[in-house]
Amino acid sequence: MKTGIIYLYAGKIEEWTKDWKEEKHRESLCGRLLLLQGLQELGYDRLFPQNKDLKQLLELLDASLGKGPYGKPYLTEYPEIHFNISHSGGWAVCALASMPCGVDIQERRSIKSRRMVERTMNAREQRQILEAADSTGEFIKLWTYKESCIKLSGEGLHQDLKTLKAPACHQFFWLEKDLAGCVAAEEPLTLEIRPVSPEEHYH
């Protein structure tokens, strides 16, 4: 894994979890499958070798995960490997990096109320949304930015969304026309998006 690069593995939940129709939390399952995919592709086969049964791999992965003080998951024996997972709009993503990172994706939805904007955005951000040609799209972008910052720190909603500390670096992206995303880190980053399908690795 190269320093300064955030590898973003993206997949459609329906495709990745079609063999787990009874699973209640298929979004979370897809995120973990993408994490396995990324670890294997980036040369960490020794942790989760490809020749094992997929269900065994998931069990190994689950057993190796710990949680930080605010619930952010990490690999207990490999703290140098950082990851973060998000899902929305039928997609899941997993960001993998050699530095702490946060990622969020959000499906485009209409803004429910002015109060929602006022509660989550500071005065500058509210103007930005109001003046944008596509105010809904601008709100979604800013929302993913804030969520990625929260997930970077691992502090969750203990933070005030209007006064979040800006990370050293962040980058927006779109997975689809109506699916926005953002990654955040405390170091300069290059984002490398890797859309993957389960057929490529799990035959």
CSV table of C-alpha atoms in Angstrom, one decimal:
chain,number,residue,atom,x,y,z
A,1,MET,CA,0.0,0.0,0.0
A,2,LYS,CA,1.5,3.3,-1.1
A,3,THR,CA,1.6,6.2,1.3
A,4,GLY,CA,-0.6,9.2,0.5
A,5,ILE,CA,-3.1,7.1,-1.5
A,6,ILE,CA,-6.6,6.3,-0.4
A,7,TYR,CA,-7.8,3.2,-2.3
A,8,LEU,CA,-11.6,3.3,-2.6
A,9,TYR,CA,-13.2,0.0,-3.4
A,10,ALA,CA,-16.8,0.4,-4.6
A,11,GLY,CA,-19.4,-2.2,-5.3
A,12,LYS,CA,-23.2,-2.7,-5.7
A,13,ILE,CA,-24.7,-4.3,-2.6
A,14,GLU,CA,-27.1,-6.5,-4.6
A,15,GLU,CA,-24.2,-7.9,-6.7
A,16,TRP,CA,-21.9,-8.5,-3.7
A,17,THR,CA,-24.4,-10.1,-1.4
A,18,LYS,CA,-26.6,-12.1,-3.8
A,19,ASP,CA,-25.6,-15.3,-2.0
A,20,TRP,CA,-26.7,-13.8,1.4
A,21,LYS,CA,-30.4,-13.1,0.6
A,22,GLU,CA,-31.4,-13.9,4.2
A,23,GLU,CA,-28.8,-11.6,5.7
A,24,LYS,CA,-30.5,-8.6,7.5
A,25,HIS,CA,-27.5,-6.3,7.3
A,26,ARG,CA,-26.4,-6.7,3.7
A,27,GLU,CA,-25.0,-3.2,3.4
A,28,SER,CA,-22.5,-3.9,6.3
A,29,LEU,CA,-21.7,-7.3,4.8
A,30,CYS,CA,-20.9,-5.7,1.4
A,31,GLY,CA,-18.6,-3.2,3.1
A,32,ARG,CA,-16.7,-6.1,4.8
A,33,LEU,CA,-16.5,-8.0,1.5
A,34,LEU,CA,-15.0,-5.0,-0.1
A,35,LEU,CA,-12.5,-4.7,2.7
A,36,LEU,CA,-11.4,-8.3,2.1
A,37,GLN,CA,-11.1,-7.6,-1.6
A,38,GLY,CA,-8.9,-4.5,-1.0
A,39,LEU,CA,-6.7,-6.3,1.5
A,40,GLN,CA,-6.1,-9.2,-0.9
A,41,GLU,CA,-5.6,-6.9,-3.9
A,42,LEU,CA,-3.1,-4.7,-2.0
A,43,GLY,CA,-0.9,-7.6,-1.0
A,44,TYR,CA,-2.2,-8.6,2.4
A,45,ASP,CA,-3.1,-12.2,1.4
A,46,ARG,CA,-1.3,-13.4,4.5
A,47,LEU,CA,-4.1,-12.0,6.6
A,48,PHE,CA,-7.0,-13.3,4.5
A,49,PRO,CA,-5.7,-15.7,1.8
A,50,GLN,CA,-7.9,-16.0,-1.3
A,51,ASN,CA,-7.9,-19.8,-1.3
A,52,LYS,CA,-10.1,-19.9,1.8
A,53,ASP,CA,-13.9,-20.2,1.8
A,54,LEU,CA,-15.5,-16.8,1.7
A,55,LYS,CA,-17.6,-17.5,4.9
A,56,GLN,CA,-14.4,-18.5,6.7
A,57,LEU,CA,-12.7,-15.3,5.5
A,58,LEU,CA,-15.6,-13.2,6.9
A,59,GLU,CA,-15.3,-15.1,10.2
A,60,LEU,CA,-11.5,-14.4,10.3
A,61,LEU,CA,-12.1,-10.7,9.5
A,62,ASP,CA,-14.8,-10.3,12.1
A,63,ALA,CA,-12.6,-11.9,14.7
A,64,SER,CA,-9.8,-9.6,13.9
A,65,LEU,CA,-11.8,-6.4,14.2
A,66,GLY,CA,-11.7,-4.1,17.3
A,67,LYS,CA,-13.5,-0.8,18.0
A,68,GLY,CA,-12.1,2.5,19.1
A,69,PRO,CA,-13.5,4.6,22.0
A,70,TYR,CA,-16.3,5.9,19.8
A,71,GLY,CA,-16.9,2.7,17.9
A,72,LYS,CA,-14.6,3.2,14.8
A,73,PRO,CA,-13.5,-0.3,13.7
A,74,TYR,CA,-9.9,-1.2,13.2
A,75,LEU,CA,-7.7,-4.3,12.6
A,76,THR,CA,-6.4,-5.1,16.1
A,77,GLU,CA,-3.2,-6.9,15.0
A,78,TYR,CA,-2.5,-4.5,12.1
A,79,PRO,CA,-3.0,-0.9,13.3
A,80,GLU,CA,-0.9,0.4,10.4
A,81,ILE,CA,-3.8,-0.6,8.0
A,82,HIS,CA,-6.6,2.0,8.1
A,83,PHE,CA,-10.0,1.6,6.6
A,84,ASN,CA,-13.5,3.1,6.6
A,85,ILE,CA,-16.8,1.9,5.2
A,86,SER,CA,-19.9,3.7,4.0
A,87,HIS,CA,-23.1,2.7,2.1
A,88,SER,CA,-26.0,4.4,0.4
A,89,GLY,CA,-28.1,4.2,-2.7
A,90,GLY,CA,-27.5,0.5,-3.3
A,91,TRP,CA,-23.7,1.0,-3.1
A,92,ALA,CA,-21.1,0.3,-0.5
A,93,VAL,CA,-17.5,1.7,-0.4
A,94,CYS,CA,-14.4,0.8,1.6
A,95,ALA,CA,-11.5,3.2,1.8
A,96,LEU,CA,-8.1,1.6,2.5
A,97,ALA,CA,-5.0,3.6,3.3
A,98,SER,CA,-1.7,3.7,5.3
A,99,MET,CA,-3.1,6.7,7.2
A,100,PRO,CA,-6.3,7.4,9.1
A,101,CYS,CA,-9.2,8.2,6.8
A,102,GLY,CA,-12.9,8.8,6.7
A,103,VAL,CA,-15.3,8.2,3.8
A,104,ASP,CA,-19.0,8.8,3.3
A,105,ILE,CA,-21.3,8.4,0.4
A,106,GLN,CA,-24.9,9.7,0.1
A,107,GLU,CA,-27.7,9.2,-2.3
A,108,ARG,CA,-29.2,12.4,-3.6
A,109,ARG,CA,-32.4,13.2,-1.8
A,110,SER,CA,-34.5,16.3,-1.6
A,111,ILE,CA,-33.8,18.5,1.4
A,112,LYS,CA,-36.7,17.9,3.8
A,113,SER,CA,-36.7,21.2,5.6
A,114,ARG,CA,-34.9,24.5,5.9
A,115,ARG,CA,-34.4,23.6,9.6
A,116,MET,CA,-32.3,20.6,8.5
A,117,VAL,CA,-29.9,22.9,6.7
A,118,GLU,CA,-29.8,25.5,9.5
A,119,ARG,CA,-29.1,22.7,12.1
A,120,THR,CA,-26.2,21.1,10.2
A,121,MET,CA,-24.6,23.9,8.2
A,122,ASN,CA,-22.8,27.1,9.3
A,123,ALA,CA,-23.7,30.5,7.7
A,124,ARG,CA,-21.1,30.3,5.0
A,125,GLU,CA,-22.3,26.8,4.0
A,126,GLN,CA,-25.9,27.9,4.0
A,127,ARG,CA,-25.0,30.7,1.6
A,128,GLN,CA,-23.1,28.2,-0.6
A,129,ILE,CA,-26.2,25.9,-0.8
A,130,LEU,CA,-28.5,28.9,-1.4
A,131,GLU,CA,-26.4,30.3,-4.2
A,132,ALA,CA,-25.6,27.0,-6.0
A,133,ALA,CA,-27.2,26.2,-9.3
A,134,ASP,CA,-28.1,22.8,-7.8
A,135,SER,CA,-28.8,23.5,-4.1
A,136,THR,CA,-29.7,19.8,-3.4
A,137,GLY,CA,-26.5,18.6,-4.9
A,138,GLU,CA,-24.5,21.1,-3.0
A,139,PHE,CA,-26.2,20.1,0.3
A,140,ILE,CA,-25.4,16.4,-0.4
A,141,LYS,CA,-21.8,17.2,-1.1
A,142,LEU,CA,-21.4,19.2,2.1
A,143,TRP,CA,-23.1,16.5,4.0
A,144,THR,CA,-20.7,13.8,2.8
A,145,TYR,CA,-17.8,16.2,3.6
A,146,LYS,CA,-19.0,16.5,7.2
A,147,GLU,CA,-19.7,12.8,7.6
A,148,SER,CA,-16.2,11.9,6.3
A,149,CYS,CA,-14.7,14.4,8.8
A,150,ILE,CA,-16.6,12.8,11.7
A,151,LYS,CA,-15.6,9.3,10.5
A,152,LEU,CA,-12.0,10.4,10.2
A,153,SER,CA,-11.8,11.4,13.8
A,154,GLY,CA,-13.9,8.5,14.9
A,155,GLU,CA,-15.8,10.7,17.4
A,156,GLY,CA,-19.2,10.2,15.7
A,157,LEU,CA,-22.0,12.6,16.4
A,158,HIS,CA,-20.4,13.9,19.6
A,159,GLN,CA,-19.2,16.8,17.4
A,160,ASP,CA,-21.2,19.8,16.4
A,161,LEU,CA,-21.8,19.6,12.6
A,162,LYS,CA,-21.7,23.4,12.2
A,163,THR,CA,-18.2,23.8,13.8
A,164,LEU,CA,-16.4,20.7,12.6
A,165,LYS,CA,-12.6,21.0,12.5
A,166,ALA,CA,-11.5,20.9,8.9
A,167,PRO,CA,-9.2,18.0,8.0
A,168,ALA,CA,-5.8,18.6,6.3
A,169,CYS,CA,-7.2,17.2,3.1
A,170,HIS,CA,-10.5,16.1,1.5
A,171,GLN,CA,-11.7,15.1,-1.9
A,172,PHE,CA,-15.2,14.9,-3.4
A,173,PHE,CA,-16.2,12.2,-5.9
A,174,TRP,CA,-19.4,10.9,-7.6
A,175,LEU,CA,-20.0,7.2,-8.0
A,176,GLU,CA,-23.1,7.8,-10.0
A,177,LYS,CA,-24.9,10.9,-11.2
A,178,ASP,CA,-27.0,11.0,-8.0
A,179,LEU,CA,-24.5,9.4,-5.5
A,180,ALA,CA,-22.0,11.8,-4.0
A,181,GLY,CA,-19.0,11.0,-1.8
A,182,CYS,CA,-16.1,12.5,0.1
A,183,VAL,CA,-12.9,11.2,1.7
A,184,ALA,CA,-11.0,13.0,4.4
A,185,ALA,CA,-7.5,12.6,5.9
A,186,GLU,CA,-5.0,14.5,8.0
A,187,GLU,CA,-2.4,14.2,5.3
A,188,PRO,CA,-2.3,15.2,1.6
A,189,LEU,CA,-4.1,12.4,-0.3
A,190,THR,CA,-4.6,11.0,-3.8
A,191,LEU,CA,-7.9,9.2,-4.3
A,192,GLU,CA,-7.8,6.0,-6.4
A,193,ILE,CA,-11.3,4.7,-7.1
A,194,ARG,CA,-11.5,1.0,-7.8
A,195,PRO,CA,-15.0,-0.2,-8.9
A,196,VAL,CA,-15.0,-3.9,-8.5
A,197,SER,CA,-17.4,-6.8,-9.1
A,198,PRO,CA,-17.5,-10.0,-7.1
A,199,GLU,CA,-17.1,-12.1,-10.2
A,200,GLU,CA,-13.5,-10.9,-10.5
A,201,HIS,CA,-12.4,-12.6,-7.4
A,202,TYR,CA,-15.1,-14.7,-5.9
A,203,HIS,CA,-16.0,-17.3,-8.6
